[in-house]
Amino acid sequence: MNHWYRPPWVLVVLLLVTYLTPPLLAQETTGTITGQVVDTQGLAIPGATITVTGPQGTKTAVTDTNGRFNVPFLLPGTYTVRTEMSGFKPLERRDVVLRLGQTVDLNLRLDVGGLTETIEVSGSPVIDRTTTTIGTNIDSELLARLPVGRRFSDTLYVAPGVSTGGTVGEANPSISGASGLENQYVVDGVNITNQGYGALGSYSIVFGSLGNGTPFDFMQEVQVKTGGFEAEFGQATGGVVNVVTKSGTNTLRGTLFGYVRPEALESNFTQVETPNGTVNSTATQLADTGAEIGFPVLRDRLFAFAAVDPQWERRTFIAPEDFPLRSLGEVDRERQITSYAAKATWQISSGHRLDASFFGDPAHGDLGPQRTTALLRTTASGFSELDKYGGHNQTVRYDAVLSPSFLVEASFGRALNRIVEIPSVNEWNVTDTTVVPNVISGGIGLFEQGNRSENFQYAAKATHTINRHQVRYGVLVEDVNYDQVNNRTGPTITLVNGTQTATGASIQILADETFGRIFRVTRANLNTSRKTQQLYVSFFVQDQWRVNDRLTVLPGLRYEQQDLQGTLVDSFKLDNNWAPRIGVTWDPTGLGRWKIFGNYGIFYSRVPNDLAARALSSDAGIGADYFDAGLTQPIPDGVLAGGTTTHFSIAGAGADLIDPDAKASYLHEAIAGAEYEIWTGTRVGIRYVHRNIARVLEDVTPFPIVAANLGIEGAESVDYTLTNVDEDTPTAGDFGAAFEKPIHRYDAVELTMDRRFANRWGVQASYRWSRLHGTFEGAYRDDNGQSDPGITSLFDFPTNDPSYTAIGVPQFGFRGDIRFLGKLGEGPLPLDRTHQFKVYGNYSFPFGLNTSLGLQLSSGKPLTPLAANPNINYQNGGEIPECPRGCGIQTIDGFKERTPFLTDVSAHVDYRIPLAGRQRIVLLADIFNLFNSQTVLDYDNWTETTFGAANPNFGFPSTSVLGGNPAQIQTPRQVRLGARFEF
């Protein structure tokens, strides 16, 4: 990044915060044990010595005048807390379990007596009265006992409030009603969220999330925050996923492991036959083997951890019957991932700690059908290679206890991810829609020639304890470089205006009543590379005010701003984003077993750099119609062909116009709930969550769709404006059209039960009733698979537009009604899942056998028929509803308003064979989808594949919009076998 782009005041602020004031803002990587020491009459005991013993040795503290103590910066794990004071019997509390980001508040009561007699108790409270955050914590020991996938993204679905993200892919779930591109992912304090699109790790508009194959073996704990965050946390209008990797300890320990999910133990995939052809999976296989080790370099002072896990993934496809590539038989797609992690911890002194962490998941995809659509072609010209994808991340973190009331933290991190795809041939991508099935030939079309995201992160934060107030504050700066290099296969084209394209073209052959057929260039581009930058700055202050032993008030304030730079616009600033938060927790009994809580907050979305690449740079997309396949005979404007009289247009040649009053999107969130520890280690809870998007940043064009087809001057080119779309957004053309305020409302009631593993059993269970309603889906448009946060096509044209049906339908053959994108069509959004029930439970027998069961039940997806956008610059399917949202479609299984209810039952069993000392062998097996249920996950609800071309597959089980996945049918029964040698 150019040095001028980073304002000098940012560096000054960082230095001031780090050296002159106490800091606070990198994501949590540790936890805190705090509490109060009292005598038998409940009176505070000052001057008592507290010794906390855990995996990396001991830490000590002394109680203050109120008998309170605080021991911060502890690794998640199990601790022993010893309390000593002259004239009292020592008290030793064992098995105090500390979770990531948790504050364990202990009430320690000392009896009068001599120091020779120690009183021992065990267990720790499970109710954290210091926070209003909802979500869950899952440690690697629990995950090893449950039937869940190996990669950390697979583990997120155990948490309540987490459900499918739809077509964005499994690695990007919907959290509390948000789309899958609205979460933040943090590992060891490093924000690894893709800076191009807001997804997990390396993300592609073709493949979805490809990066982060990090296995849960590397992780100490996963924390999934689904709402109620304090002011310290932001950048997400969905959820925050916080992961801390394992660390070395005073004990030498390690694991050698191997897992395989063989195709020989996999049930048959349901084979889907459709008129236009569907590529089917016939088998999958996933295997990995690796090692991890943690050890003390210098006992109590210096520790190290290292791990590596090569993974091999194979999916076997077959082309549809009667398609040319059926002759190839079954074809394998091969991918290899090498996950690694390394961490060093230096306990400089009892109050100073330094951590350095390195981890990544570089990967490669062999030449083959990396896109399933490759097998729908006439030849293997659609094969490609993923030359490199995945990420590399590094961080250094310093924690210090400068005094019992003054804590300091500072960190630096770097996150890098990238994707490079190499096509097998360089030819135009051509789809002949005049025949069924459509004939696809030529190259793969759009591909990512070299997308790269690099994020440098600087954070500092601190905590001051003043009487009953614990004040935290800090600053975060993220310095982002994002290069988007997209290309299209085939030779360049000389356009009707004499301009030469920089890319090849995607072409559709359309039937036409007058000319028989025409050749439509749906997209070619005048450039390929867009280098963008972003400077993100935030700071916060958060008070934790213990009004008394029962009531805690949590007022906070967060500020965020972004400055984005494209190739044409050197600064698009989204500032003055003030996000107040206020929370309250109350313990009715004062015994630490109850918590009634509430929280209100404003949360701002962070705009990824894809907006800078497309809206602040020259995207320059071409749409053009021709009489011939060689694209040498352009159709003149004014001639009615292909449903339009406009046959050449350029969209995005310049940067978007920017409304000077444009601000970042944000939402209101209100939460109320209660938690109760019904018995030791077991809590139940109930909570209500409401979210409402109050302001939306999107790009718009003033003319209604019909204006371009009528040849209205100025409407033939698409000139976007970035603005906060609402009823006052200007329109043009005197068609009576108007914009509308986007609607996105989420309401949920959640019931939870959480029992950490103790006395041989544990359980994680939840039921959620929710309602996701409105007209605006969020950063990701699930109904057509569009990954363009802040610049989706939902509001590109006025939605309250009577001319669409009055003129467009009868004169040009438009389908649907654009008003169904607005208030007229308000209804359940695609990610609405009314009912969701989860249970994960395990029981361990005394002779070494552990068993567990996982059950997930979920309502299906709302269905809405969607026509293509008829504008010459678009033509895309999945754009215009033909009735209000959730009205239903006719499928091959009958008329349905939703896909079927989904049931998934999985089981796990492992047997532990003890060897000498701490060594043991663990043999395990998992069965996923135990009853081999193969429910339809989605039906194809596009009535047109492009404007004027009917979709032959309408109503059949669909394929994923992102090209990495096959037919949307529940994965059949699979069996995973594994073995671990632990020492």
CSV table of N, CA, C and O in Angstrom, one decimal, residues 666-746:
chain,number,residue,atom,x,y,z
A,666,TYR,N,-26.2,-0.3,8.5
A,666,TYR,CA,-26.2,-0.8,9.9
A,666,TYR,C,-27.5,-1.4,10.3
A,666,TYR,O,-28.5,-1.2,9.6
A,667,LEU,N,-27.5,-2.1,11.5
A,667,LEU,CA,-28.7,-2.7,12.0
A,667,LEU,C,-28.8,-2.4,13.5
A,667,LEU,O,-27.8,-2.1,14.2
A,668,HIS,N,-30.1,-2.5,13.9
A,668,HIS,CA,-30.4,-2.4,15.3
A,668,HIS,C,-30.5,-3.8,15.8
A,668,HIS,O,-31.1,-4.7,15.1
A,669,GLU,N,-30.0,-4.1,17.0
A,669,GLU,CA,-30.2,-5.4,17.6
A,669,GLU,C,-30.7,-5.3,19.1
A,669,GLU,O,-30.1,-4.5,19.8
A,670,ALA,N,-31.7,-6.0,19.5
A,670,ALA,CA,-32.1,-6.1,20.8
A,670,ALA,C,-32.2,-7.5,21.3
A,670,ALA,O,-32.8,-8.4,20.5
A,671,ILE,N,-31.7,-7.8,22.5
A,671,ILE,CA,-31.7,-9.2,23.0
A,671,ILE,C,-32.1,-9.2,24.4
A,671,ILE,O,-31.8,-8.3,25.2
A,672,ALA,N,-32.9,-10.1,24.8
A,672,ALA,CA,-33.3,-10.3,26.2
A,672,ALA,C,-33.3,-11.8,26.5
A,672,ALA,O,-33.7,-12.6,25.6
A,673,GLY,N,-32.9,-12.2,27.7
A,673,GLY,CA,-32.8,-13.6,28.0
A,673,GLY,C,-32.5,-13.9,29.4
A,673,GLY,O,-32.3,-13.0,30.2
A,674,ALA,N,-32.4,-15.2,29.7
A,674,ALA,CA,-32.1,-15.7,31.0
A,674,ALA,C,-31.3,-17.0,30.9
A,674,ALA,O,-31.6,-17.8,30.0
A,675,GLU,N,-30.4,-17.2,31.8
A,675,GLU,CA,-29.7,-18.5,31.9
A,675,GLU,C,-29.7,-19.0,33.4
A,675,GLU,O,-29.7,-18.1,34.3
A,676,TYR,N,-29.8,-20.3,33.5
A,676,TYR,CA,-29.8,-20.8,34.9
A,676,TYR,C,-29.0,-22.1,35.0
A,676,TYR,O,-29.1,-23.0,34.1
A,677,GLU,N,-28.2,-22.2,36.0
A,677,GLU,CA,-27.4,-23.4,36.2
A,677,GLU,C,-28.3,-24.4,37.0
A,677,GLU,O,-28.5,-24.3,38.2
A,678,ILE,N,-28.9,-25.4,36.3
A,678,ILE,CA,-29.9,-26.3,36.9
A,678,ILE,C,-29.2,-27.3,37.8
A,678,ILE,O,-29.8,-27.7,38.8
A,679,TRP,N,-28.0,-27.7,37.4
A,679,TRP,CA,-27.1,-28.5,38.3
A,679,TRP,C,-25.7,-28.2,37.9
A,679,TRP,O,-25.4,-27.6,36.9
A,680,THR,N,-24.8,-28.7,38.7
A,680,THR,CA,-23.3,-28.4,38.5
A,680,THR,C,-22.9,-28.7,37.1
A,680,THR,O,-23.1,-29.8,36.6
A,681,GLY,N,-22.4,-27.6,36.4
A,681,GLY,CA,-21.9,-27.8,35.0
A,681,GLY,C,-22.9,-27.8,34.0
A,681,GLY,O,-22.6,-27.9,32.8
A,682,THR,N,-24.2,-27.6,34.3
A,682,THR,CA,-25.3,-27.7,33.3
A,682,THR,C,-26.1,-26.4,33.4
A,682,THR,O,-26.6,-26.0,34.5
A,683,ARG,N,-26.3,-25.8,32.3
A,683,ARG,CA,-27.1,-24.5,32.2
A,683,ARG,C,-28.2,-24.7,31.1
A,683,ARG,O,-28.0,-25.3,30.1
A,684,VAL,N,-29.3,-24.0,31.4
A,684,VAL,CA,-30.3,-23.9,30.4
A,684,VAL,C,-30.6,-22.4,30.2
A,684,VAL,O,-30.3,-21.6,31.0
A,685,GLY,N,-31.1,-22.1,29.0
A,685,GLY,CA,-31.3,-20.7,28.7
A,685,GLY,C,-32.5,-20.5,27.8
A,685,GLY,O,-32.9,-21.4,27.1
A,686,ILE,N,-33.0,-19.2,27.8
A,686,ILE,CA,-34.0,-18.8,26.9
A,686,ILE,C,-33.6,-17.4,26.5
A,686,ILE,O,-33.2,-16.6,27.3
A,687,ARG,N,-33.8,-17.1,25.2
A,687,ARG,CA,-33.5,-15.7,24.8
A,687,ARG,C,-34.3,-15.3,23.5
A,687,ARG,O,-34.7,-16.2,22.7
A,688,TYR,N,-34.5,-14.0,23.4
A,688,TYR,CA,-35.2,-13.5,22.3
A,688,TYR,C,-34.2,-12.5,21.6
A,688,TYR,O,-33.6,-11.7,22.2
A,689,VAL,N,-34.2,-12.6,20.2
A,689,VAL,CA,-33.3,-11.8,19.4
A,689,VAL,C,-34.1,-11.1,18.4
A,689,VAL,O,-34.9,-11.7,17.7
A,690,HIS,N,-33.9,-9.8,18.3
A,690,HIS,CA,-34.5,-9.0,17.2
A,690,HIS,C,-33.4,-8.2,16.5
A,690,HIS,O,-32.6,-7.6,17.1
A,691,ARG,N,-33.4,-8.3,15.2
A,691,ARG,CA,-32.5,-7.5,14.4
A,691,ARG,C,-33.3,-6.9,13.2
A,691,ARG,O,-34.2,-7.5,12.6
A,692,ASN,N,-33.0,-5.6,13.0
A,692,ASN,CA,-33.6,-4.9,11.9
A,692,ASN,C,-32.6,-4.0,11.2
A,692,ASN,O,-32.0,-3.2,11.9
A,693,ILE,N,-32.5,-4.2,9.9
A,693,ILE,CA,-31.5,-3.4,9.2
A,693,ILE,C,-32.2,-2.0,9.0
A,693,ILE,O,-33.2,-1.9,8.4
A,694,ALA,N,-31.5,-1.0,9.5
A,694,ALA,CA,-32.0,0.4,9.5
A,694,ALA,C,-31.6,1.2,8.2
A,694,ALA,O,-32.3,2.1,7.8
A,695,ARG,N,-30.4,0.9,7.7
A,695,ARG,CA,-29.9,1.6,6.6
A,695,ARG,C,-29.1,0.7,5.7
A,695,ARG,O,-28.3,-0.1,6.2
A,696,VAL,N,-29.2,0.9,4.4
A,696,VAL,CA,-28.5,0.0,3.4
A,696,VAL,C,-27.8,0.8,2.4
A,696,VAL,O,-28.3,1.7,1.8
A,697,LEU,N,-26.5,0.5,2.3
A,697,LEU,CA,-25.7,1.1,1.2
A,697,LEU,C,-25.7,0.2,0.0
A,697,LEU,O,-25.4,-1.0,0.1
A,698,GLU,N,-26.2,0.7,-1.1
A,698,GLU,CA,-26.3,-0.1,-2.4
A,698,GLU,C,-26.0,0.9,-3.6
A,698,GLU,O,-26.1,2.1,-3.4
A,699,ASP,N,-25.8,0.3,-4.7
A,699,ASP,CA,-25.7,1.1,-6.0
A,699,ASP,C,-27.1,1.0,-6.7
A,699,ASP,O,-27.8,0.0,-6.7
A,700,VAL,N,-27.4,2.1,-7.3
A,700,VAL,CA,-28.7,2.2,-8.0
A,700,VAL,C,-28.5,3.0,-9.4
A,700,VAL,O,-27.5,3.7,-9.6
A,701,THR,N,-29.5,2.8,-10.3
A,701,THR,CA,-29.5,3.6,-11.5
A,701,THR,C,-30.9,4.2,-11.5
A,701,THR,O,-31.9,3.6,-11.1
A,702,PRO,N,-31.0,5.4,-12.1
A,702,PRO,CA,-32.3,6.2,-11.9
A,702,PRO,C,-33.4,5.7,-12.9
A,702,PRO,O,-34.6,5.9,-12.6
A,703,PHE,N,-33.0,5.1,-14.0
A,703,PHE,CA,-34.0,4.7,-15.0
A,703,PHE,C,-34.6,3.4,-14.7
A,703,PHE,O,-33.9,2.4,-14.3
A,704,PRO,N,-36.0,3.2,-14.9
A,704,PRO,CA,-36.5,1.9,-14.8
A,704,PRO,C,-36.1,1.0,-15.9
A,704,PRO,O,-35.5,1.5,-16.9
A,705,ILE,N,-36.2,-0.3,-15.8
A,705,ILE,CA,-35.7,-1.3,-16.7
A,705,ILE,C,-36.2,-1.0,-18.1
A,705,ILE,O,-35.4,-1.1,-19.1
A,706,VAL,N,-37.4,-0.7,-18.3
A,706,VAL,CA,-38.0,-0.5,-19.6
A,706,VAL,C,-37.4,0.6,-20.4
A,706,VAL,O,-37.5,0.6,-21.6
A,707,ALA,N,-36.8,1.6,-19.8
A,707,ALA,CA,-36.3,2.7,-20.5
A,707,ALA,C,-35.2,2.3,-21.5
A,707,ALA,O,-35.2,2.9,-22.6
A,708,ALA,N,-34.3,1.4,-21.1
A,708,ALA,CA,-33.3,1.0,-22.0
A,708,ALA,C,-33.9,0.3,-23.2
A,708,ALA,O,-33.4,0.5,-24.4
A,709,ASN,N,-34.9,-0.6,-23.0
A,709,ASN,CA,-35.5,-1.3,-24.1
A,709,ASN,C,-36.2,-0.4,-25.1
A,709,ASN,O,-36.4,-0.7,-26.3
A,710,LEU,N,-36.7,0.8,-24.6
A,710,LEU,CA,-37.4,1.7,-25.4
A,710,LEU,C,-36.5,2.7,-26.1
A,710,LEU,O,-36.9,3.5,-26.9
A,711,GLY,N,-35.2,2.6,-25.8
A,711,GLY,CA,-34.2,3.5,-26.4
A,711,GLY,C,-34.2,4.9,-25.8
A,711,GLY,O,-33.7,5.8,-26.5
A,712,ILE,N,-34.6,5.1,-24.6
A,712,ILE,CA,-34.6,6.4,-24.0
A,712,ILE,C,-33.2,6.9,-23.8
A,712,ILE,O,-32.3,6.1,-23.3
A,713,GLU,N,-32.9,8.1,-24.2
A,713,GLU,CA,-31.6,8.6,-24.1
A,713,GLU,C,-31.1,8.6,-22.7
A,713,GLU,O,-31.7,9.1,-21.8
A,714,GLY,N,-29.9,8.1,-22.5
A,714,GLY,CA,-29.2,8.0,-21.2
A,714,GLY,C,-29.4,6.7,-20.5
A,714,GLY,O,-28.7,6.4,-19.6
A,715,ALA,N,-30.4,5.9,-21.0
A,715,ALA,CA,-30.7,4.7,-20.3
A,715,ALA,C,-30.0,3.5,-20.8
A,715,ALA,O,-30.0,2.4,-20.2
A,716,GLU,N,-29.4,3.7,-22.0
A,716,GLU,CA,-28.7,2.5,-22.7
A,716,GLU,C,-27.4,2.1,-22.0
A,716,GLU,O,-27.0,1.0,-22.0
A,717,SER,N,-26.8,3.1,-21.2
A,717,SER,CA,-25.6,2.7,-20.5
A,717,SER,C,-26.0,2.8,-19.0
A,717,SER,O,-26.9,3.6,-18.6
A,718,VAL,N,-25.4,1.9,-18.2
A,718,VAL,CA,-25.8,1.9,-16.8
A,718,VAL,C,-24.8,2.7,-16.0
A,718,VAL,O,-23.6,2.4,-15.9
A,719,ASP,N,-25.3,3.8,-15.4
A,719,ASP,CA,-24.5,4.7,-14.6
A,719,ASP,C,-25.0,4.5,-13.2
A,719,ASP,O,-26.1,5.0,-12.8
A,720,TYR,N,-24.2,3.9,-12.3
A,720,TYR,CA,-24.6,3.6,-11.0
A,720,TYR,C,-24.3,4.8,-10.0
A,720,TYR,O,-23.3,5.6,-10.2
A,721,THR,N,-25.1,4.9,-9.0
A,721,THR,CA,-24.8,5.8,-7.9
A,721,THR,C,-24.8,5.0,-6.6
A,721,THR,O,-25.7,4.3,-6.3
A,722,LEU,N,-23.7,5.2,-5.8
A,722,LEU,CA,-23.7,4.6,-4.5
A,722,LEU,C,-24.4,5.5,-3.5
A,722,LEU,O,-24.1,6.6,-3.3
A,723,THR,N,-25.5,4.9,-2.8
A,723,THR,CA,-26.3,5.7,-2.0
A,723,THR,C,-27.0,4.9,-0.9
A,723,THR,O,-26.9,3.6,-1.0
A,724,ASN,N,-27.7,5.5,0.0
A,724,ASN,CA,-28.5,4.8,0.9
A,724,ASN,C,-29.9,4.8,0.4
A,724,ASN,O,-30.6,5.8,0.5
A,725,VAL,N,-30.2,3.7,-0.3
A,725,VAL,CA,-31.5,3.6,-1.0
A,725,VAL,C,-32.7,3.7,-0.1
A,725,VAL,O,-32.8,3.0,0.9
A,726,ASP,N,-33.7,4.5,-0.5
A,726,ASP,CA,-34.9,4.7,0.2
A,726,ASP,C,-35.9,5.4,-0.7
A,726,ASP,O,-35.7,5.5,-1.9
A,727,GLU,N,-37.1,5.8,-0.2
A,727,GLU,CA,-38.1,6.4,-1.0
A,727,GLU,C,-37.7,7.7,-1.6
A,727,GLU,O,-38.3,8.1,-2.6
A,728,ASP,N,-36.7,8.3,-1.1
A,728,ASP,CA,-36.3,9.6,-1.6
A,728,ASP,C,-35.2,9.5,-2.6
A,728,ASP,O,-34.7,10.6,-3.2
A,729,THR,N,-34.7,8.4,-3.0
A,729,THR,CA,-33.7,8.2,-4.0
A,729,THR,C,-34.2,8.6,-5.3
A,729,THR,O,-35.3,8.1,-5.8
A,730,PRO,N,-33.6,9.5,-6.0
A,730,PRO,CA,-34.1,10.1,-7.3
A,730,PRO,C,-34.2,9.0,-8.4
A,730,PRO,O,-33.5,8.1,-8.5
A,731,THR,N,-35.2,9.2,-9.3
A,731,THR,CA,-35.4,8.4,-10.5
A,731,THR,C,-35.5,9.3,-11.7
A,731,THR,O,-35.5,10.5,-11.6
A,732,ALA,N,-35.5,8.7,-12.9
A,732,ALA,CA,-35.5,9.5,-14.1
A,732,ALA,C,-36.5,8.8,-15.1
A,732,ALA,O,-36.8,7.6,-15.0
A,733,GLY,N,-36.9,9.6,-16.1
A,733,GLY,CA,-37.7,9.0,-17.2
A,733,GLY,C,-39.2,9.2,-17.2
A,733,GLY,O,-39.9,8.8,-18.1
A,734,ASP,N,-39.7,9.8,-16.1
A,734,ASP,CA,-41.2,10.1,-16.0
A,734,ASP,C,-42.0,8.8,-16.3
A,734,ASP,O,-43.0,8.9,-17.0
A,735,PHE,N,-41.6,7.7,-15.7
A,735,PHE,CA,-42.4,6.5,-15.8
A,735,PHE,C,-43.2,6.2,-14.6
A,735,PHE,O,-43.8,5.1,-14.4
A,736,GLY,N,-43.2,7.1,-13.6
A,736,GLY,CA,-43.9,6.8,-12.4
A,736,GLY,C,-43.3,5.9,-11.4
A,736,GLY,O,-43.9,5.3,-10.5
A,737,ALA,N,-42.0,5.6,-11.6
A,737,ALA,CA,-41.2,4.6,-10.8
A,737,ALA,C,-40.6,5.3,-9.6
A,737,ALA,O,-40.3,6.5,-9.6
A,738,ALA,N,-40.4,4.5,-8.6
A,738,ALA,CA,-39.8,5.0,-7.4
A,738,ALA,C,-39.0,3.9,-6.7
A,738,ALA,O,-39.3,2.7,-6.8
A,739,PHE,N,-38.0,4.3,-5.9
A,739,PHE,CA,-37.3,3.4,-5.0
A,739,PHE,C,-38.0,3.2,-3.7
A,739,PHE,O,-38.9,4.0,-3.4
A,740,GLU,N,-37.7,2.2,-3.0
A,740,GLU,CA,-38.3,1.9,-1.7
A,740,GLU,C,-37.2,1.5,-0.7
A,740,GLU,O,-36.1,1.1,-1.0
A,741,LYS,N,-37.6,1.7,0.6
A,741,LYS,CA,-36.6,1.4,1.7
A,741,LYS,C,-36.5,-0.1,1.8
A,741,LYS,O,-37.5,-0.8,1.9
A,742,PRO,N,-35.3,-0.6,1.8
A,742,PRO,CA,-35.1,-2.1,2.0
A,742,PRO,C,-35.7,-2.5,3.4
A,742,PRO,O,-35.6,-1.8,4.3
A,743,ILE,N,-36.1,-3.8,3.4
A,743,ILE,CA,-36.7,-4.3,4.6
A,743,ILE,C,-36.0,-5.6,4.9
A,743,ILE,O,-35.8,-6.5,4.1
A,744,HIS,N,-35.5,-5.7,6.2
A,744,HIS,CA,-34.8,-7.0,6.6
A,744,HIS,C,-35.0,-7.1,8.1
A,744,HIS,O,-34.4,-6.3,8.9
A,745,ARG,N,-36.0,-8.0,8.5
A,745,ARG,CA,-36.3,-8.1,9.9
A,745,ARG,C,-36.1,-9.6,10.3
A,745,ARG,O,-36.5,-10.5,9.7
A,746,TYR,N,-35.4,-9.7,11.5
A,746,TYR,CA,-35.1,-11.1,12.0
A,746,TYR,C,-35.6,-11.1,13.5
A,746,TYR,O,-35.2,-10.3,14.3
